[in-house]
mmCIF file of C-alpha atoms in Angstrom:
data_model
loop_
_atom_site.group_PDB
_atom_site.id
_atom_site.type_symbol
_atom_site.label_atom_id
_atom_site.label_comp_id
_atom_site.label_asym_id
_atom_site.label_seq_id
_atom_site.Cartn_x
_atom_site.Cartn_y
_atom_site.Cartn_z
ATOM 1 C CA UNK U 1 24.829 8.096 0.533
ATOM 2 C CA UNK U 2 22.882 10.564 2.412
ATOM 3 C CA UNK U 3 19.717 9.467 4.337
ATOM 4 C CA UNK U 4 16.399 10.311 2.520
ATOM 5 C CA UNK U 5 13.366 11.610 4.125
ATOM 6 C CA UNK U 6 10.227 12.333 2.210
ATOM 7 C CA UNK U 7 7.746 14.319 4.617
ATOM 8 C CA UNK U 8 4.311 15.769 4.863
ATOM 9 C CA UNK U 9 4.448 18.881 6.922
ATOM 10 C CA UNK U 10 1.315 20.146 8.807
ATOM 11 C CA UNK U 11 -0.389 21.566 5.808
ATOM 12 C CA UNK U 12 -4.222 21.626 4.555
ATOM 13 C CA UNK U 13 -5.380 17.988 3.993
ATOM 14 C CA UNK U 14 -4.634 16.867 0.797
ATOM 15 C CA UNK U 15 -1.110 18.628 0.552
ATOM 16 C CA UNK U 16 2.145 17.838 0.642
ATOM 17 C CA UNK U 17 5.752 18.381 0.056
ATOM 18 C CA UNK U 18 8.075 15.762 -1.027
ATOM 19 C CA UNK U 19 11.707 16.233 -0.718
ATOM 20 C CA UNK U 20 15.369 15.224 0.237
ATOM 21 C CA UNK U 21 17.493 16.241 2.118
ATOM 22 C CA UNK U 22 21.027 15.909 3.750
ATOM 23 C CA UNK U 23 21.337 15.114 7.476
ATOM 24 C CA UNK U 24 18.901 17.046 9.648
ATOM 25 C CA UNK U 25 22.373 19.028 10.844
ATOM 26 C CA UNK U 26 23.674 19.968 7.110
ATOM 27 C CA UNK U 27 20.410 20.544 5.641
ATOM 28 C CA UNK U 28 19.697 23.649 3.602
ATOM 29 C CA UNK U 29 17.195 22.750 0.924
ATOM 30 C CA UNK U 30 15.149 20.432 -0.679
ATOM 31 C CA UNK U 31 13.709 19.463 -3.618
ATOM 32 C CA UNK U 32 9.890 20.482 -3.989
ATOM 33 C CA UNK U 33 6.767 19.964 -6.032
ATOM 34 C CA UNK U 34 3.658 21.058 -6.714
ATOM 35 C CA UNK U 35 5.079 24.493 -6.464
ATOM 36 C CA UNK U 36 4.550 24.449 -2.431
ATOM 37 C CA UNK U 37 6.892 25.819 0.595
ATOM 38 C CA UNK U 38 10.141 24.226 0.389
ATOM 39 C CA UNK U 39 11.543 22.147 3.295
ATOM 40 C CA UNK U 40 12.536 23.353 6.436
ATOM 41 C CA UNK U 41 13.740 21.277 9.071
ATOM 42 C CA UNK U 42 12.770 22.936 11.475
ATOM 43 C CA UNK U 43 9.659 22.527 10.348
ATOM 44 C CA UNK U 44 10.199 18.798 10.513
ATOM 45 C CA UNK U 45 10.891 19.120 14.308
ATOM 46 C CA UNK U 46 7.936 20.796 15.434
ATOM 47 C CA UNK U 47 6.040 18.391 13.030
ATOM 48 C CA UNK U 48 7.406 15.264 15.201
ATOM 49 C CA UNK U 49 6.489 17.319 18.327
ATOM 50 C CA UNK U 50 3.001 17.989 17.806
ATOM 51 C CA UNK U 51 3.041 13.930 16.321
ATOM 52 C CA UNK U 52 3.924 12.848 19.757
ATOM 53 C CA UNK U 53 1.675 15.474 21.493
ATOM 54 C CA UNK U 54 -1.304 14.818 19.096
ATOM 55 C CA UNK U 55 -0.974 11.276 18.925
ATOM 56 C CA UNK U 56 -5.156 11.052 17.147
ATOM 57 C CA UNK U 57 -4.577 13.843 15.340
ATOM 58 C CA UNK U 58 -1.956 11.199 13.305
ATOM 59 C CA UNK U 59 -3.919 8.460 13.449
ATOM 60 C CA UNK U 60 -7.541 10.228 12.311
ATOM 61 C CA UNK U 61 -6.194 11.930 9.049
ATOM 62 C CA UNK U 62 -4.784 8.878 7.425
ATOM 63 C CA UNK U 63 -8.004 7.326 7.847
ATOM 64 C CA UNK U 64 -10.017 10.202 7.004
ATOM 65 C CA UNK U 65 -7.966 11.115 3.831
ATOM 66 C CA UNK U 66 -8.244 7.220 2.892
ATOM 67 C CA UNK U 67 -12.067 6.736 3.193
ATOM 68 C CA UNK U 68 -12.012 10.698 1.079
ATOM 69 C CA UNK U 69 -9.911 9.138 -2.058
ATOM 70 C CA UNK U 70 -12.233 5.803 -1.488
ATOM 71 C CA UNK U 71 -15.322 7.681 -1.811
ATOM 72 C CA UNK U 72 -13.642 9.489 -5.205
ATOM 73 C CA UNK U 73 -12.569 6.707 -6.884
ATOM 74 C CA UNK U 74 -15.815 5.047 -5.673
ATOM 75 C CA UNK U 75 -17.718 8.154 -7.530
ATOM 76 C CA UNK U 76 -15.349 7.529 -10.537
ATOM 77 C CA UNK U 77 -15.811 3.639 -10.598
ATOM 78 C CA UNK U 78 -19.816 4.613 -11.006
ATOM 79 C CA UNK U 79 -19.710 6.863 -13.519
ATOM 80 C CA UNK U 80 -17.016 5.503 -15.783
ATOM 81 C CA UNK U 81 -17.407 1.969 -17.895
ATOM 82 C CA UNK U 82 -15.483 -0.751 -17.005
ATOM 83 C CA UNK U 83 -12.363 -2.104 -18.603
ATOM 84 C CA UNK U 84 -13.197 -5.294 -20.935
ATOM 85 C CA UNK U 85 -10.192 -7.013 -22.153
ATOM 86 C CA UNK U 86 -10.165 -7.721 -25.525
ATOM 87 C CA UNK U 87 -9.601 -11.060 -27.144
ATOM 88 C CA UNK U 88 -5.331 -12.373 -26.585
ATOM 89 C CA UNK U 89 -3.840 -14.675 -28.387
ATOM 90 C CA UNK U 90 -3.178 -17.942 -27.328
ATOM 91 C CA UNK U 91 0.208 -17.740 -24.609
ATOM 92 C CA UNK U 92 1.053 -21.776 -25.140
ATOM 93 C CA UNK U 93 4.857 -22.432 -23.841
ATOM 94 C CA UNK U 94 4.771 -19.274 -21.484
ATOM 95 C CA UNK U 95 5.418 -19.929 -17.800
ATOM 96 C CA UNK U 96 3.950 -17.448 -14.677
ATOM 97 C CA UNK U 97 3.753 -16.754 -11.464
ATOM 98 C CA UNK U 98 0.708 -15.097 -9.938
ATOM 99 C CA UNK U 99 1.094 -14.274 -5.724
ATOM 100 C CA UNK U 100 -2.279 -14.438 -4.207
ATOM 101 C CA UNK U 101 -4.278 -16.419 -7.186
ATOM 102 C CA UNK U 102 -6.245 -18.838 -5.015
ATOM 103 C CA UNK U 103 -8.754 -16.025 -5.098
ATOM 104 C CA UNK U 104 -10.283 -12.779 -6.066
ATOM 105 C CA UNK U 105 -8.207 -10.586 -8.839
ATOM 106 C CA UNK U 106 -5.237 -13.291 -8.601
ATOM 107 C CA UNK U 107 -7.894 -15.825 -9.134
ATOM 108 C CA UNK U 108 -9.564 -14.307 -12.331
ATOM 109 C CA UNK U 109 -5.990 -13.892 -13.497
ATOM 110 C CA UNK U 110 -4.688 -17.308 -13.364
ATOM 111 C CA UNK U 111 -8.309 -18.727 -14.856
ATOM 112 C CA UNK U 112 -7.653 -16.328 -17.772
ATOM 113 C CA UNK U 113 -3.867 -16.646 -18.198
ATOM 114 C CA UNK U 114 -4.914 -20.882 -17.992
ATOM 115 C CA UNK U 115 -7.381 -20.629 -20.688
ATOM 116 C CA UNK U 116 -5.131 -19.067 -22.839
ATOM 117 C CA UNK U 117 -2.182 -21.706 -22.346
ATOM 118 C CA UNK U 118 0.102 -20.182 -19.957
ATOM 119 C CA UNK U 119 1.543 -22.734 -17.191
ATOM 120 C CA UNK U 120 0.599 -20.717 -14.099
ATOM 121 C CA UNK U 121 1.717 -21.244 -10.732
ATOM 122 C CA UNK U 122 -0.188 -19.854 -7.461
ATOM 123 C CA UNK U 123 1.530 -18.915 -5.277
ATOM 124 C CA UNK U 124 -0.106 -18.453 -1.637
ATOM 125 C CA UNK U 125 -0.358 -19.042 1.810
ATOM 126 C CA UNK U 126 -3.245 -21.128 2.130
ATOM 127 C CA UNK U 127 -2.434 -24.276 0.523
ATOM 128 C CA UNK U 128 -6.413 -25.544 1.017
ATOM 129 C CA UNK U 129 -7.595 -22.433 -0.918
ATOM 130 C CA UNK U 130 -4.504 -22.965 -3.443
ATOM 131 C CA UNK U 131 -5.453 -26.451 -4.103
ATOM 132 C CA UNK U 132 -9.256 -25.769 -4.418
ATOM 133 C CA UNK U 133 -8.328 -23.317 -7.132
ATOM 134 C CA UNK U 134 -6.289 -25.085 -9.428
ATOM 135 C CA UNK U 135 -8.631 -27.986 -8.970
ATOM 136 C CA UNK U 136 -11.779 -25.696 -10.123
ATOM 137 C CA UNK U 137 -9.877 -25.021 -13.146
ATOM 138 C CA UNK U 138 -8.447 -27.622 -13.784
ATOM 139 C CA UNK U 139 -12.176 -28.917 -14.048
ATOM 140 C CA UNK U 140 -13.169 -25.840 -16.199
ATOM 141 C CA UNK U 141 -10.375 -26.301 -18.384
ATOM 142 C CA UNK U 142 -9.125 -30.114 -18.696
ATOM 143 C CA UNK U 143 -6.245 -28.631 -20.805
ATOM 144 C CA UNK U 144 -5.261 -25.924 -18.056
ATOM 145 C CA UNK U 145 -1.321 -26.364 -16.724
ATOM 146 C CA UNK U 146 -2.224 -25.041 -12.929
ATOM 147 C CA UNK U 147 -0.142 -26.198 -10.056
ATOM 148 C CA UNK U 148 0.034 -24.039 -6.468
ATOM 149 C CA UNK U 149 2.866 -23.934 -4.483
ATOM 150 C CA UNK U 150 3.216 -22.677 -0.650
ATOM 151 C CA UNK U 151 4.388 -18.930 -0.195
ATOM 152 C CA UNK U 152 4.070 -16.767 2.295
ATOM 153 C CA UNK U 153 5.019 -13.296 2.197
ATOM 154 C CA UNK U 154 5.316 -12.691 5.803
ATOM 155 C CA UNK U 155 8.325 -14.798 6.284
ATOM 156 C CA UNK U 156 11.532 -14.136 4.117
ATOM 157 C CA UNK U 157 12.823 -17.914 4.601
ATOM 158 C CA UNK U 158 9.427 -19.072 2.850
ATOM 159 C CA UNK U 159 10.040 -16.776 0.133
ATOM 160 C CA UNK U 160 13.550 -18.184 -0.344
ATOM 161 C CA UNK U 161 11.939 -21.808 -0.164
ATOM 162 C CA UNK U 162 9.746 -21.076 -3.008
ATOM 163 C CA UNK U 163 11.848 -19.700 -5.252
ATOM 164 C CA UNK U 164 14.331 -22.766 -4.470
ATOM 165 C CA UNK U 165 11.342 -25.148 -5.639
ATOM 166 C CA UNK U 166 10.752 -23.347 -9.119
ATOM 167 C CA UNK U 167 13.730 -23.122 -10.080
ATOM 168 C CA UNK U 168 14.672 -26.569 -9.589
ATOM 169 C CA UNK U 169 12.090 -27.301 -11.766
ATOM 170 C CA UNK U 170 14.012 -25.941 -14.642
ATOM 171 C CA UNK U 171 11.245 -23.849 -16.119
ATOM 172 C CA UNK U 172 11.187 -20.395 -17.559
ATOM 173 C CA UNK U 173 9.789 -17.655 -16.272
ATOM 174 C CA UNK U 174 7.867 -15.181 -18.512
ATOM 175 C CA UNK U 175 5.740 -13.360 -16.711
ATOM 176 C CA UNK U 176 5.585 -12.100 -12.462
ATOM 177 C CA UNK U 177 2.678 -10.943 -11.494
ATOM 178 C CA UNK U 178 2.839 -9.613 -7.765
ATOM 179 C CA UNK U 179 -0.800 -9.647 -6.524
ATOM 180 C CA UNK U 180 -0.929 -11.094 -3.010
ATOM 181 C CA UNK U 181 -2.022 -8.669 -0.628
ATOM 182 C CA UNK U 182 -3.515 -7.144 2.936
ATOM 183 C CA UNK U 183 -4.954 -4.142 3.890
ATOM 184 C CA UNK U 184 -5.957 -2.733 7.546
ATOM 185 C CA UNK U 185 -4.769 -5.391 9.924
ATOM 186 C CA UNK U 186 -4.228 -4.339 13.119
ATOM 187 C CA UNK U 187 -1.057 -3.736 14.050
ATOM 188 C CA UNK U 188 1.528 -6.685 13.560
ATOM 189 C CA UNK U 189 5.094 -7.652 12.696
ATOM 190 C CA UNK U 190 5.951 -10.616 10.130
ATOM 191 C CA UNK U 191 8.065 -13.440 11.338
ATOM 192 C CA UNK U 192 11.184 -11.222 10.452
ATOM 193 C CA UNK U 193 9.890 -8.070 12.325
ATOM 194 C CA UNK U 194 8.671 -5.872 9.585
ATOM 195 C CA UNK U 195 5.472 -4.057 9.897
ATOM 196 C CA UNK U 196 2.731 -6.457 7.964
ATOM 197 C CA UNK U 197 1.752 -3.764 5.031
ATOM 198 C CA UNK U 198 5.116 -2.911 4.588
ATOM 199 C CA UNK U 199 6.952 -6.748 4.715
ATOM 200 C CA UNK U 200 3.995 -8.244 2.624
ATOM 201 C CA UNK U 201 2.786 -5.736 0.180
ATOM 202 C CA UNK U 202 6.477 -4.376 -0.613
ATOM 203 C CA UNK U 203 9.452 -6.401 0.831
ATOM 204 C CA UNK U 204 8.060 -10.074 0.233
ATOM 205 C CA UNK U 205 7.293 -8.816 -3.089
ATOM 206 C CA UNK U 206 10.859 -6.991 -3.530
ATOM 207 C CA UNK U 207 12.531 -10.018 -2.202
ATOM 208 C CA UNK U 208 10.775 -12.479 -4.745
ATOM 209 C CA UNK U 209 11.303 -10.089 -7.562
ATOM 210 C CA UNK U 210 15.098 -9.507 -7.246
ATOM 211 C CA UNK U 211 15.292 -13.919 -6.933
ATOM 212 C CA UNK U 212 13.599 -14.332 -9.664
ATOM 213 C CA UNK U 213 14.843 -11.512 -11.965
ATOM 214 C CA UNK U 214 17.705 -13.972 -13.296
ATOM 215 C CA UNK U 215 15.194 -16.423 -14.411
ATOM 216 C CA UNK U 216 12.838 -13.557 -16.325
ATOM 217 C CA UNK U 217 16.060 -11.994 -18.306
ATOM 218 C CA UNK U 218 17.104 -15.471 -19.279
ATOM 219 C CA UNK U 219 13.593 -16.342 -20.694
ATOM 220 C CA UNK U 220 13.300 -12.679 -22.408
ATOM 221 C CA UNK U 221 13.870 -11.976 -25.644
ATOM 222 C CA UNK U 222 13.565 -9.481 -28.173
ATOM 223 C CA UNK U 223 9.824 -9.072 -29.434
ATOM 224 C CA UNK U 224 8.952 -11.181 -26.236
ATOM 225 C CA UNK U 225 10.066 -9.389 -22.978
ATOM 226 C CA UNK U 226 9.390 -10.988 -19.669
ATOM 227 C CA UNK U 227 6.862 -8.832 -17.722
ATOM 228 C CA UNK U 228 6.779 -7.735 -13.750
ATOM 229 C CA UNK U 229 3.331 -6.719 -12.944
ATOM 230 C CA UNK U 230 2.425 -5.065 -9.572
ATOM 231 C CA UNK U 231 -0.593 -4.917 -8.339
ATOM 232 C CA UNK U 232 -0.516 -1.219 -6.594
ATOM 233 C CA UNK U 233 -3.915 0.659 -5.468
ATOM 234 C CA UNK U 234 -5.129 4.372 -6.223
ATOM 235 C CA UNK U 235 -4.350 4.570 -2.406
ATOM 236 C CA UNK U 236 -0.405 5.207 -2.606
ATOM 237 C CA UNK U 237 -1.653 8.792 -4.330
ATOM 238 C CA UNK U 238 -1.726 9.737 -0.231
ATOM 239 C CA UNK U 239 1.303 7.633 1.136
ATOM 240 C CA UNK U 240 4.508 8.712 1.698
ATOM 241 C CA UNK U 241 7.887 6.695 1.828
ATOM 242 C CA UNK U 242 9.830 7.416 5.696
ATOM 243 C CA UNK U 243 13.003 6.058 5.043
ATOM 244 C CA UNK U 244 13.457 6.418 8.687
ATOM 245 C CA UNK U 245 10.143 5.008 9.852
ATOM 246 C CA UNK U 246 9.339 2.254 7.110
ATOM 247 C CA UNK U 247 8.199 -0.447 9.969
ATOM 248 C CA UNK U 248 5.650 2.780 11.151
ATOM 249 C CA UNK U 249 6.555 2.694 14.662
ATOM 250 C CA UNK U 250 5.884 6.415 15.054
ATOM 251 C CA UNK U 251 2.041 6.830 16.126
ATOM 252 C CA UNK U 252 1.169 3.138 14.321
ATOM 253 C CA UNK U 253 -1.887 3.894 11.451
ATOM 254 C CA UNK U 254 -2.915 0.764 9.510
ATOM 255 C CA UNK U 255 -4.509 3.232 7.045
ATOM 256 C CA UNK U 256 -1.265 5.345 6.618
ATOM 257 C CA UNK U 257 0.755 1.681 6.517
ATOM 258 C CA UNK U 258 -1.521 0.201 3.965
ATOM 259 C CA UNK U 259 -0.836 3.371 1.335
ATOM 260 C CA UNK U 260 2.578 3.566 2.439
ATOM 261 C CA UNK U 261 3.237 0.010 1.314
ATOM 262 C CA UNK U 262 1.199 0.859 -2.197
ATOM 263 C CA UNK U 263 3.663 3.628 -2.960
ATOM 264 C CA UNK U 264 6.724 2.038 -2.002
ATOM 265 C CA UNK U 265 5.745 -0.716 -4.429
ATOM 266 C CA UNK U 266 4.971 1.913 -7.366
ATOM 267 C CA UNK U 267 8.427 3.262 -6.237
ATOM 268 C CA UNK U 268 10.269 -0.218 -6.699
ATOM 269 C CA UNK U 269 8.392 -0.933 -9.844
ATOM 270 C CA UNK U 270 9.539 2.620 -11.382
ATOM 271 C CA UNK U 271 13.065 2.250 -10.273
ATOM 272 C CA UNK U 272 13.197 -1.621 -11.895
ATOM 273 C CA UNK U 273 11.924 -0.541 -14.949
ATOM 274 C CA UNK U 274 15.195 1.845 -15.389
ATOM 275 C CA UNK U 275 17.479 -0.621 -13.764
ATOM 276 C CA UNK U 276 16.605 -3.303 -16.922
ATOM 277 C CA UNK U 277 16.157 -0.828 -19.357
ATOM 278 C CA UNK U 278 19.792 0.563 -18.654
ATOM 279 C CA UNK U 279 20.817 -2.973 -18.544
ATOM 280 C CA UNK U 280 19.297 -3.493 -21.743
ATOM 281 C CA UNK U 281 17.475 -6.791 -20.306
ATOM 282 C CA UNK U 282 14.633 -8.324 -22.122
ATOM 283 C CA UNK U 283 12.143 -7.705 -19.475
ATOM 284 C CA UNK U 284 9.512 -4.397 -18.450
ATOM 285 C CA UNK U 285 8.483 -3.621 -15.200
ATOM 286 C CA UNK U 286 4.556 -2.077 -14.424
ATOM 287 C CA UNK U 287 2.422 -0.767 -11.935
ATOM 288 C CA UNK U 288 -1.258 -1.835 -12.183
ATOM 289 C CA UNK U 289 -4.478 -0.058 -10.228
ATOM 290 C CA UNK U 290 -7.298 -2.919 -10.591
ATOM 291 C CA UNK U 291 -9.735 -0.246 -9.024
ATOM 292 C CA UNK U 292 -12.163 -1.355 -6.002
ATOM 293 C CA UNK U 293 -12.781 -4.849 -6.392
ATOM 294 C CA UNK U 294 -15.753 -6.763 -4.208
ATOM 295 C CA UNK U 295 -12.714 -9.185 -2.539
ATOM 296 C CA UNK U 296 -11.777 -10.020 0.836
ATOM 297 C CA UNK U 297 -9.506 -7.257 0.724
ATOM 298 C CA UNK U 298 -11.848 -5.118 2.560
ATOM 299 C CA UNK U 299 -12.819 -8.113 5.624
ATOM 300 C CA UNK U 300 -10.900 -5.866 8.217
ATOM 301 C CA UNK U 301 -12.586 -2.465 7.622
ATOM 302 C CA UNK U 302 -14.527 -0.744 10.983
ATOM 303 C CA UNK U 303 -17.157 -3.265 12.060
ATOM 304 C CA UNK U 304 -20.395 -0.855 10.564
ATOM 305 C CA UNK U 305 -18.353 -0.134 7.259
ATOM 306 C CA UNK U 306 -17.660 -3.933 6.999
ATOM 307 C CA UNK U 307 -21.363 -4.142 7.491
ATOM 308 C CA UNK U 308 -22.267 -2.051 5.038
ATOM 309 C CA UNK U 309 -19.524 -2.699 2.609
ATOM 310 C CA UNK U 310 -21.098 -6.193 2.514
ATOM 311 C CA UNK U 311 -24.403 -5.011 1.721
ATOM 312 C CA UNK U 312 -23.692 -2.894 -0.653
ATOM 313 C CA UNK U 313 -20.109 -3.956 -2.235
ATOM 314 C CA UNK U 314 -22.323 -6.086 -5.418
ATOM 315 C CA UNK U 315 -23.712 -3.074 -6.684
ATOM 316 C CA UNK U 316 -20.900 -0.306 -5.998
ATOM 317 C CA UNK U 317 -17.487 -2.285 -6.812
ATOM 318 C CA UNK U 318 -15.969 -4.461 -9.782
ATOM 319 C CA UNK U 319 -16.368 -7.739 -9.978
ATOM 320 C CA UNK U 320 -12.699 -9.727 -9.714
ATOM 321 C CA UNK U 321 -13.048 -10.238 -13.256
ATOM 322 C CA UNK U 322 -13.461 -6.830 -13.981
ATOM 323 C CA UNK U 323 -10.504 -5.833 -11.971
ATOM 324 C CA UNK U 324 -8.574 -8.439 -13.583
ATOM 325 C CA UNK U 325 -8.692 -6.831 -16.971
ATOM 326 C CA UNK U 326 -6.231 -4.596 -16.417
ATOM 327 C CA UNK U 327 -3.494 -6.786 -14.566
ATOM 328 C CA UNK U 328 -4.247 -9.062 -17.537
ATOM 329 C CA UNK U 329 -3.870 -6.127 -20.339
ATOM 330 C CA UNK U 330 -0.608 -5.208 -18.419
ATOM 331 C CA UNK U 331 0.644 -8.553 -18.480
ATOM 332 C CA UNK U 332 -0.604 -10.195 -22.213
ATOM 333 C CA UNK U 333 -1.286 -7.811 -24.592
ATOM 334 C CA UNK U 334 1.254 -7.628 -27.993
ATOM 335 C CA UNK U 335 0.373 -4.062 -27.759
ATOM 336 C CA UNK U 336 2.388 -3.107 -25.174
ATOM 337 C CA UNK U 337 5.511 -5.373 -25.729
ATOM 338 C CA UNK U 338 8.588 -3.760 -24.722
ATOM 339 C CA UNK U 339 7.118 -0.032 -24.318
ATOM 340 C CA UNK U 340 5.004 0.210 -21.163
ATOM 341 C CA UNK U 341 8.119 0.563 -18.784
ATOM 342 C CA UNK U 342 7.243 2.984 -15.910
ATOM 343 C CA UNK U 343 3.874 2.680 -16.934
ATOM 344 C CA UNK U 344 1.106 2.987 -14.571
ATOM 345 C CA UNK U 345 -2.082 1.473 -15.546
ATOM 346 C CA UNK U 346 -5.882 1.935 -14.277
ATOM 347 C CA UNK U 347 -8.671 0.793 -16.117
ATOM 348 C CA UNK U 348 -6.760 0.059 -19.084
ATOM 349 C CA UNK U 349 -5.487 3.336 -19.584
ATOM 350 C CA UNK U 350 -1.533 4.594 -19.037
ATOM 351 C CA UNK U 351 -1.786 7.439 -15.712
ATOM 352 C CA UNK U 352 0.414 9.578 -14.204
ATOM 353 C CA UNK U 353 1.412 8.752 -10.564
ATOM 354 C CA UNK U 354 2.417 11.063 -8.360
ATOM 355 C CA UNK U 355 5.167 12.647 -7.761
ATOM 356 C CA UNK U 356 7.471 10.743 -5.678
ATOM 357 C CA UNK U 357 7.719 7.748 -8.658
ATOM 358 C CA UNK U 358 9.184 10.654 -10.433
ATOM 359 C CA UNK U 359 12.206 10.952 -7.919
ATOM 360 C CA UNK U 360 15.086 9.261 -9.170
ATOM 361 C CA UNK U 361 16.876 9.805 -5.327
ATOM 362 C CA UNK U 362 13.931 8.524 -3.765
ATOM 363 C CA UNK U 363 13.827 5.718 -6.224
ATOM 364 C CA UNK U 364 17.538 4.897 -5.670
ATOM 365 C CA UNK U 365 17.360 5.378 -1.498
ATOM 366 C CA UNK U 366 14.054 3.025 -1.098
ATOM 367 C CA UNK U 367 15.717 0.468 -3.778
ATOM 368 C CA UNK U 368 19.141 0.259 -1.721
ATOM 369 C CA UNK U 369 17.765 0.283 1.667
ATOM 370 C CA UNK U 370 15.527 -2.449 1.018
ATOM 371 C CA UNK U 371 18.492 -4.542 -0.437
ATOM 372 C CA UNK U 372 20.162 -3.608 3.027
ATOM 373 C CA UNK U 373 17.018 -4.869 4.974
ATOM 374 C CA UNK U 374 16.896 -7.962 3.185
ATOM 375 C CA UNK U 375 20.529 -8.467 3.665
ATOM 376 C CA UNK U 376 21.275 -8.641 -0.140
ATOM 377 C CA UNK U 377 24.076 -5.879 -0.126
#
């Protein structure tokens, strides 16, 4: 298959042009949107030129174009009311999986999903945090099924390791929800070399998705799918997916990483969604946008926005429990059994995403390179 490249040329910030193309030597065209220029690959080469000559110039606009949509949504957030779940039935004799859910949104979620009945398993890095959680509501809720079991993202062979423990415990598996999360470290590389946005946000998540997808179709059934739930961020609406840079070795950004990672996960929650509906599997596949949440999330933000963001981050953001309403929507309610595939959700409403979900060669390219990367084909 040919390589894919999805690109941004030098255009007015808050443009772009997606496309894809055939080698850089055979190429003649490309797919557009938006109604902007078309591709040009020659374009493309004076773009990587002025990248290495203007080495700021590539780090500055992710950032500025990140704090921009924060400041939007921020605006949005302020002016629009808040997402309350309604009421869900009681879940008794379902089994989950939250990554992440020793605190903030993944917290809220397994508290919730444990209230309701649902046999919830943590899965995290910190086993002291993990512990302290399921004991907290275990003590809220005497009746709460809550156990935590060591995962880290970072490493590949840990993700293997926990999916080896659940399934020995013969359980089903009913609902995924992939939550766990960083955003803005400094640059890094996981145990297996992958850039840390891109192998925890996407590739741990990919990895324990495609283990665990045997489990969800077996404990699907009609009227009562298994559900995949990402937890994705308004922030992929100014990522792009480099097949040919997805570690971001060119001109490192932790800004442009972090929304990178977000879209590639919208991208591999799109593309699942068709691969078990073609299949005809009992199982759906979303995208969820909890909004900006008042979590450790933000702890590695630019030392006077950190200060700030502390100050003011009770009055401005969601509480986890707000932000939680829609992961939990996505992932409970009888209203959307079966028909929210492809969905995105934010604030409990269905939204389009953009464009690049929409690609079915982008979809396909991201989805078998990261098999290749993982070495599952």
């Amino acid at each position: 298959m040919p390589p894919y490249c999805l690109c941004t040329p030098l255009m007015p910030l808050g443009e772009s042009v997606w496309g894809f193309h055939e080698p850089e030597e055979q190429c003649d065209k490309a797919v557009t949107f938006r109604g902007l220029c078309p591709f040009d690959p020659e374009k493309q080469r004076i773009r990587r030129v002025l990248t290495d000559m203007f080495p700021l110039r590539s780090r500055l606009l992710p950032v500025l174009r990140l704090y921009l949509l924060g400041f939007k949504v921020l605006l949005l957030q302020l002016f629009t009311r808040a997402f309350r779940l309604p009421e869900m039935p009681r879940q008794d004799g379902k089994v989950a999986i939250v990554t992440g859910g020793g605190r903030g949104i993944g917290y809220e979620v397994v508290r919730h999903m444990a209230r309701l009945g649902v046999h919830v398993i943590i899965g995290g890095r910190d086993e002291r945090e993990g512990l302290a959680a399921v004991r907290r509501i275990c003590e809220e809720y005497k009746e709460a099924k809550v156990e935590f079991k060591k995962l880290d993202l970072a490493s590949l062979q840990s993700v293997h390791q926990f999916v080896q423990r659940f399934k020995q415990q013969g359980l089903p598996l009913n609902i995924l929800i992939n939550n766990a999360g960083v955003m803005l470290v400094p640059e890094r590389r996981t145990e297996d070399g992958f850039e840390q946005h891109f192998g925890v946000n996407y590739l741990g998540h990919f990895l324990l998705t495609w283990l665990l997808l045997d489990t969800l179709k077996d404990s699907g059934r009609c009227g009562h799918f298994s559900r995949v739930v990402n937890v994705s961020s308004s922030a992929h609406r100014i990522g792009e997916v480099r097949l040919n840079d997805l570690n971001s070795r060119q001109c490192y950004s932790a800004h442009a990483a972090y929304c990178r990672s977000k879209l590639a996960q919208l991208v591999f929650s799109s593309h699942l969604q068709q691969e078990l509906q073609h299949g005809g599997f009992p199982v759906t596949s979303c995208a969820v946008d909890p909004g900006m949440v008042d979590t450790a999330l933000y702890c590695h933000l630019w030392k006077p926005l950190h200060l700030a963001h502390s100050a003011l981050a009770p009055l401005l953001l969601k509480t986890p429990v707000q932000g939680a309403a829609t992961v939990l929507h996505a992932a409970l309610s009888p209203a959307l059994e079966g028909e929210y595939g492809e969905g995105y959700w934010s604030n409990g409403c269905r939204e389009m995403t953009t464009p690049p979900t929409f690609d079915s060669q982008l979809k396909l390219s991201l989805w078998e390179t990261s098999l290749q990367l993982l070495g599952l084909q």
